[in-house]
Coordinates of C-alpha atoms and ligand atoms in Angstrom, one line a residue:
M1 CA -223.7 -56.8 149.1
A2 CA -225.4 -59.7 147.5
I3 CA -227.8 -59.8 144.5
L4 CA -230.8 -62.1 145.6
V5 CA -231.6 -64.4 142.7
T6 CA -235.5 -66.0 143.1
G7 CA -235.5 -69.1 141.5
G8 CA -231.9 -69.4 141.1
A9 CA -232.3 -73.2 140.8
G10 CA -234.3 -73.4 137.6
Y11 CA -233.3 -73.1 133.9
I12 CA -233.0 -69.8 133.0
G13 CA -232.0 -68.7 136.9
S14 CA -229.2 -71.2 137.2
H15 CA -227.5 -69.5 134.0
I16 CA -228.1 -66.5 135.4
C17 CA -226.4 -67.6 138.5
V18 CA -223.3 -68.6 136.4
G19 CA -223.2 -65.2 134.8
L20 CA -223.2 -63.5 138.0
L21 CA -220.6 -65.4 140.0
N22 CA -218.3 -65.5 137.1
A23 CA -218.9 -61.4 136.8
G24 CA -217.6 -61.1 140.4
Y25 CA -221.1 -60.9 142.3
E26 CA -221.8 -62.4 145.9
I27 CA -225.3 -64.3 145.0
V28 CA -227.9 -65.7 147.1
V29 CA -230.5 -67.9 145.9
L30 CA -234.0 -68.9 147.2
D31 CA -235.9 -71.5 145.4
N32 CA -238.9 -73.7 146.5
F33 CA -237.7 -76.5 144.4
S34 CA -241.0 -76.8 143.4
N35 CA -240.2 -77.1 139.5
S36 CA -236.3 -77.1 139.6
N37 CA -233.5 -79.5 141.3
P38 CA -231.0 -78.7 144.1
E39 CA -228.6 -80.4 141.8
A40 CA -228.5 -77.5 139.5
L41 CA -226.8 -75.0 142.3
R42 CA -224.4 -77.6 142.9
R43 CA -223.6 -77.6 139.0
V44 CA -223.6 -73.9 139.1
S45 CA -220.9 -74.3 141.8
E46 CA -218.9 -77.0 140.1
I47 CA -218.9 -74.5 136.7
T48 CA -217.9 -71.4 138.7
G49 CA -215.8 -72.6 141.1
K50 CA -217.4 -70.6 143.8
Q51 CA -220.1 -71.3 146.5
F52 CA -222.6 -69.3 147.4
K53 CA -225.8 -68.8 149.9
K54 CA -229.0 -70.7 148.9
Y55 CA -232.3 -71.7 150.7
Q56 CA -235.5 -73.0 150.2
V57 CA -238.0 -70.8 150.6
D58 CA -241.4 -70.4 148.8
L59 CA -241.8 -66.8 148.4
V60 CA -245.5 -67.1 149.7
N61 CA -244.3 -67.4 153.0
K62 CA -244.0 -63.5 154.1
E63 CA -242.1 -64.2 157.2
R64 CA -239.2 -66.3 155.6
V65 CA -239.0 -64.3 153.2
E66 CA -238.6 -61.0 155.4
Q67 CA -236.1 -63.2 157.7
I68 CA -233.7 -63.4 154.6
F69 CA -233.8 -59.8 154.2
S70 CA -233.3 -59.6 158.5
E71 CA -229.7 -61.7 157.7
I72 CA -228.4 -60.9 154.8
K73 CA -227.6 -57.5 153.2
I74 CA -228.9 -57.5 149.5
D75 CA -228.3 -54.9 146.7
A76 CA -230.8 -56.2 144.2
V77 CA -233.3 -58.5 143.8
I78 CA -233.4 -60.5 140.0
H79 CA -237.3 -62.4 140.2
L80 CA -237.5 -65.3 138.5
A81 CA -239.5 -67.0 141.0
G82 CA -242.8 -68.4 139.6
L83 CA -244.9 -70.8 137.8
K84 CA -244.8 -70.9 134.1
A85 CA -246.5 -73.5 132.4
V86 CA -249.3 -71.5 130.1
G87 CA -251.0 -74.9 129.4
E88 CA -251.1 -75.6 133.0
S89 CA -252.4 -71.9 134.1
V90 CA -255.4 -72.3 132.0
V91 CA -256.5 -75.6 134.3
V92 CA -255.6 -74.1 137.8
P93 CA -255.7 -70.5 137.4
L94 CA -255.8 -69.6 140.7
K95 CA -253.0 -71.8 141.8
Y96 CA -251.0 -69.4 139.7
Y97 CA -252.3 -66.1 140.9
Q98 CA -251.6 -66.8 144.4
N99 CA -248.2 -68.1 143.7
N100 CA -247.1 -65.5 141.4
L101 CA -248.9 -62.5 142.7
T102 CA -248.6 -63.2 146.5
G103 CA -245.3 -64.7 146.3
T104 CA -244.4 -61.2 144.2
I105 CA -246.1 -59.0 146.4
N106 CA -244.1 -60.4 149.6
L107 CA -240.8 -60.3 147.9
A108 CA -241.7 -56.1 147.1
D109 CA -242.9 -55.5 150.8
A110 CA -239.5 -57.1 152.4
M111 CA -237.8 -55.2 149.2
K112 CA -239.4 -52.0 150.8
K113 CA -239.1 -52.9 154.2
Y114 CA -235.2 -53.3 154.0
K115 CA -234.8 -50.3 151.6
V116 CA -233.8 -52.6 148.7
K117 CA -234.6 -50.9 145.6
K118 CA -233.3 -52.2 142.6
L119 CA -235.0 -54.9 141.1
V120 CA -234.8 -57.0 137.5
F121 CA -237.9 -58.9 136.6
S122 CA -238.3 -62.0 134.9
S123 CA -241.5 -61.1 132.3
S124 CA -242.7 -62.6 129.4
A125 CA -243.3 -61.7 125.8
T126 CA -246.8 -63.7 126.7
V127 CA -247.6 -59.8 127.8
Y128 CA -248.1 -59.2 124.3
G129 CA -250.7 -61.7 123.6
A130 CA -251.8 -62.3 119.9
T131 CA -250.6 -59.3 118.3
D132 CA -250.4 -58.5 114.8
Q133 CA -247.7 -55.9 115.3
I134 CA -244.4 -57.7 114.4
P135 CA -241.7 -57.5 115.2
I136 CA -243.0 -56.8 118.7
R137 CA -241.8 -54.0 119.7
E138 CA -242.0 -52.9 123.9
D139 CA -245.0 -50.1 122.9
T140 CA -246.8 -52.9 121.6
P141 CA -250.1 -52.8 123.4
L142 CA -250.4 -55.4 126.0
G143 CA -252.8 -58.4 125.9
A144 CA -251.9 -61.5 127.6
V145 CA -254.5 -64.2 126.7
N146 CA -253.7 -66.9 129.2
P147 CA -254.0 -66.9 133.4
Y148 CA -249.7 -67.3 133.3
G149 CA -249.1 -64.1 131.2
R150 CA -252.0 -62.1 132.8
T151 CA -250.1 -63.1 136.2
K152 CA -247.1 -61.5 134.2
Q153 CA -248.7 -58.3 133.1
M154 CA -250.4 -57.9 136.3
I155 CA -246.9 -58.1 138.0
E156 CA -245.8 -55.5 135.5
D157 CA -248.2 -53.3 136.6
I158 CA -247.5 -53.7 140.1
F159 CA -244.0 -52.5 139.7
R160 CA -245.1 -49.5 137.5
D161 CA -247.6 -48.7 140.3
L162 CA -244.7 -49.2 142.7
Y163 CA -242.4 -46.7 140.8
D164 CA -245.6 -44.3 140.2
S165 CA -245.5 -44.3 144.3
D166 CA -241.9 -43.8 145.0
S167 CA -239.3 -43.0 142.1
T168 CA -236.5 -44.0 143.9
W169 CA -237.2 -47.3 142.8
N170 CA -234.8 -49.0 139.9
I171 CA -236.7 -51.6 138.1
A172 CA -236.3 -53.5 134.9
L173 CA -239.0 -55.7 133.2
L174 CA -237.1 -58.3 130.9
R175 CA -239.7 -59.6 128.4
Y176 CA -238.3 -63.1 127.2
F177 CA -238.7 -64.5 124.1
N178 CA -238.6 -68.0 123.6
P179 CA -235.2 -69.6 125.8
I180 CA -233.5 -72.4 124.7
G181 CA -229.9 -74.1 124.5
S182 CA -227.4 -74.7 127.7
H183 CA -224.2 -73.6 129.2
N184 CA -221.7 -75.0 126.6
S185 CA -220.2 -77.2 129.5
G186 CA -223.3 -79.5 129.2
R187 CA -224.0 -79.5 133.1
I188 CA -227.2 -77.4 133.5
G189 CA -229.8 -76.9 131.0
E190 CA -233.4 -77.4 130.7
D191 CA -235.3 -80.4 132.9
P192 CA -239.0 -80.1 132.2
N193 CA -240.8 -82.3 134.5
G194 CA -242.4 -85.2 132.5
I195 CA -243.6 -84.6 128.9
P196 CA -242.1 -81.5 127.4
D197 CA -244.5 -78.4 126.4
N198 CA -242.0 -76.6 124.8
L199 CA -240.6 -77.3 121.6
M200 CA -237.1 -77.6 121.9
P201 CA -236.8 -80.1 124.6
Y202 CA -239.5 -82.4 123.0
I203 CA -237.4 -82.4 119.9
S204 CA -234.0 -83.1 121.7
Q205 CA -235.8 -86.0 123.5
V206 CA -236.9 -87.3 120.1
A207 CA -233.5 -87.1 118.9
I208 CA -232.3 -88.9 121.9
G209 CA -235.2 -92.1 121.2
K210 CA -236.7 -90.6 125.0
L211 CA -239.7 -89.7 122.3
P212 CA -241.3 -91.6 119.2
Y213 CA -241.6 -88.3 116.8
L214 CA -242.6 -84.7 117.4
N215 CA -246.2 -83.6 116.8
V216 CA -246.0 -80.3 114.8
F217 CA -249.1 -78.3 115.8
G218 CA -250.2 -76.9 112.8
N219 CA -249.1 -76.5 109.2
D220 CA -251.3 -74.1 107.7
Y221 CA -250.2 -70.9 109.3
P222 CA -248.9 -67.8 107.1
T223 CA -245.1 -68.3 107.3
K224 CA -243.0 -69.9 104.6
D225 CA -243.3 -73.8 105.6
G226 CA -247.0 -73.3 107.0
T227 CA -245.5 -74.0 110.4
G228 CA -245.3 -71.6 113.6
L229 CA -242.7 -69.1 113.8
R230 CA -241.0 -67.9 116.8
D231 CA -237.7 -65.7 118.5
Y232 CA -235.3 -68.4 119.9
I233 CA -233.1 -66.9 122.2
H234 CA -230.2 -68.8 123.6
V235 CA -230.1 -69.3 127.6
V236 CA -226.6 -67.5 127.9
D237 CA -227.6 -65.0 125.7
L238 CA -230.8 -64.1 128.3
A239 CA -228.4 -64.4 131.3
I240 CA -226.1 -61.7 129.8
G241 CA -229.2 -59.8 129.1
H242 CA -229.6 -59.8 133.1
L243 CA -226.4 -59.0 133.9
K244 CA -226.6 -55.7 131.4
A245 CA -230.3 -54.7 133.2
L246 CA -228.7 -55.2 136.9
E247 CA -226.1 -52.6 136.1
K248 CA -229.0 -50.3 134.3
V249 CA -230.6 -50.6 137.8
Q250 CA -227.5 -50.3 139.8
S251 CA -226.8 -46.8 138.2
T252 CA -230.2 -45.6 136.8
S253 CA -233.6 -45.1 138.2
G254 CA -236.5 -45.3 136.3
I255 CA -238.6 -48.6 135.1
G256 CA -238.6 -49.9 131.7
A257 CA -239.6 -52.7 129.9
Y258 CA -236.9 -54.5 127.6
N259 CA -237.5 -57.0 124.4
L260 CA -234.8 -59.9 125.4
G261 CA -235.3 -61.7 121.8
T262 CA -232.4 -61.8 118.4
G263 CA -235.1 -60.3 116.3
R264 CA -235.4 -63.4 114.0
G265 CA -237.8 -65.9 113.9
Y266 CA -237.5 -69.7 112.9
S267 CA -240.1 -71.9 112.1
V268 CA -240.7 -74.9 113.8
L269 CA -239.2 -77.2 110.3
E270 CA -236.3 -74.5 110.4
M271 CA -235.9 -75.8 114.0
V272 CA -236.2 -79.7 113.6
E273 CA -233.6 -78.9 110.5
A274 CA -231.2 -77.3 112.2
F275 CA -231.6 -79.9 115.3
E276 CA -231.0 -82.4 112.9
K277 CA -227.6 -80.8 111.5
A278 CA -226.3 -80.2 115.3
S279 CA -227.2 -83.6 116.2
G280 CA -226.9 -86.0 113.1
K281 CA -230.0 -87.5 114.5
K282 CA -233.1 -87.9 112.6
V283 CA -236.2 -86.0 114.1
P284 CA -239.6 -87.7 112.5
Y285 CA -242.3 -85.9 112.9
T286 CA -246.1 -85.7 111.9
I287 CA -248.5 -82.7 111.4
K288 CA -251.2 -82.4 113.7
D289 CA -254.1 -79.8 114.4
R290 CA -252.9 -76.1 115.6
R291 CA -252.7 -75.8 119.3
Q292 CA -255.1 -73.9 121.1
G293 CA -253.6 -70.4 121.7
D294 CA -250.9 -70.4 119.6
A295 CA -250.0 -67.3 117.7
A296 CA -248.7 -68.0 114.2
I297 CA -245.9 -65.6 114.0
C298 CA -243.8 -64.0 117.3
F299 CA -240.4 -62.4 117.2
A300 CA -239.2 -59.1 118.9
D301 CA -237.8 -55.9 117.8
P302 CA -234.8 -55.8 120.3
T303 CA -233.8 -52.5 119.5
K304 CA -234.7 -50.4 122.7
A305 CA -232.6 -53.2 124.8
R306 CA -229.4 -52.8 122.5
E307 CA -229.5 -48.9 122.8
Q308 CA -230.5 -48.8 126.3
L309 CA -228.9 -51.9 127.6
G310 CA -225.8 -52.0 125.5
W311 CA -227.1 -56.0 125.1
E312 CA -227.9 -58.1 121.9
A313 CA -227.8 -61.8 121.2
T314 CA -224.7 -63.2 119.9
R315 CA -225.3 -67.0 119.7
G316 CA -227.2 -68.2 116.2
I317 CA -229.6 -70.9 115.8
N318 CA -226.7 -73.6 115.1
V319 CA -225.3 -73.2 118.8
M320 CA -228.2 -73.3 120.2
C321 CA -229.3 -76.5 119.1
E322 CA -225.6 -78.0 119.6
D323 CA -225.6 -76.6 123.2
T324 CA -228.9 -78.2 123.7
W325 CA -227.9 -81.5 122.1
R326 CA -224.8 -82.0 124.8
W327 CA -227.2 -80.8 127.6
Q328 CA -229.2 -84.1 126.5
Q329 CA -226.5 -86.8 125.4
N330 CA -224.6 -85.8 129.1
N331 CA -227.9 -85.9 131.1
P332 CA -230.7 -88.5 128.9
N333 CA -232.6 -88.0 132.5
G334 CA -232.0 -84.4 133.4
Y335 CA -231.0 -83.9 136.7
E336 CA -231.3 -87.4 138.5
K337 CA -233.9 -86.7 141.5
L338 CA -231.8 -86.5 144.4
V339 CA -232.1 -87.8 147.9
K340 CA -232.0 -84.7 150.3
P341 CA -233.0 -81.4 148.9
I342 CA -231.1 -78.6 150.4
T343 CA -232.7 -76.5 153.4
K344 CA -230.1 -74.0 154.3
S345 CA -226.2 -73.5 153.6
G346 CA -224.0 -70.8 154.9
Ligands
WQD1 C1 -243.3 -72.9 119.9 C2 -243.8 -73.1 118.6 C3 -245.8 -74.6 119.1 C4 -244.4 -78.0 120.9 C5 -243.9 -70.8 125.5 C6 -244.7 -70.2 126.6 C7 -244.2 -68.8 126.9 C8 -242.5 -68.8 127.0 C9 -241.9 -69.6 125.9 C10 -242.6 -68.6 129.3 C11 -245.0 -73.1 118.4 C12 -244.7 -75.4 118.1 C13 -244.3 -76.5 120.3 C14 -244.6 -79.4 120.3 C15 -245.2 -77.7 118.2 N1 -242.5 -69.2 128.4 N2 -244.7 -76.6 118.8 N3 -244.8 -79.1 118.9 O1 -245.8 -71.3 122.9 O2 -244.1 -70.3 121.8 O3 -243.9 -70.1 124.1 O4 -242.8 -70.8 125.9 O5 -242.4 -67.1 129.5 O6 -244.9 -68.3 127.8 O7 -245.9 -70.0 125.8 O8 -243.3 -72.3 122.6 O9 -241.9 -74.1 122.4 O10 -244.4 -74.4 123.4 O11 -243.9 -73.6 120.9 O12 -245.5 -77.6 116.8 O13 -244.8 -80.2 120.7 O14 -243.6 -75.0 118.4 O15 -247.0 -74.4 118.1 O16 -245.1 -72.8 116.7 P1 -244.2 -70.8 122.9 P2 -243.6 -73.5 122.2

């Protein structure tokens, strides 16, 4: 019985695949490689010494999704596939609704048809929107403020309605805070297309000399140094949180949302300082105006995940920066673009 991982070639997905394989699970990966690289899956096998089935599949292709379930005995699904750039979602909202919602509904339909009712869903802290309830608890009112976040909130609602219609489903909704870092091998990591939107890959590219300096978006926030404060979580801690959630949905029926964060926030300038210490490189920066849509402060109360999943983050900011730097140094251009993508593999 396999665990189906949608979006398994992505930054977070590849780290989850390493964790699943090392824990002895059989996995099947679906990915359309629109924002990921098959090389990441080759390196998952390199790190773990294990092979696994992988298919280039777009979840919006309903027939293709059903075909996978007809061919392979699937025990549970970890659903990560989706478009995830906040800024882009504001520019092309229909692309985000089409891709994220249609893909999810096709997946859920196939799961229902083949009686696969154990699901871990990759949600996001963006479902909380601009809340002043800090630290954020799972019962904090939801209020996504951009199309990307709204797709995540809508998908959570879809799964809550699905559970209300059939309580034999077992569903965990994992709300990620700010994932950073890389597997300590330096062989898999974050590989953004073009200029990074997110802070850590941007800092890392400044440190290695690909970008001249960091733009700090605002230093007039109500924080100790005036810069934005976030809950950065090591991507390996995040992956372990998925393994714990998988154990939960394999043993308990019900639906629950869980914050995957550390419960501690760091400011932009604290991240710059930590990365300079980890890399031994200077990270020059300039102060710019606030970025539209940014919250001042956002970090999790991770109590529920600790109590109900038996999970908590253990990796600190120094390890997050050291592991990011190792990935950056070993792969200055990320995953080299490959000649031939994977279409189907046994
Ligand atoms: C972090 C801090 C910026 C870049 C986003 C998504 C969220 C989730 C995680 C998917 C903020 C500041 C950033 C830069 C800067 N992804 N910053 N200069 O916005 O908290 O969350 O990624 O689920 O959905 O919204 O992350 O890394 O973009 O910003 O000063 O060049 O760094 O203002 O304070 P964010 P981020």
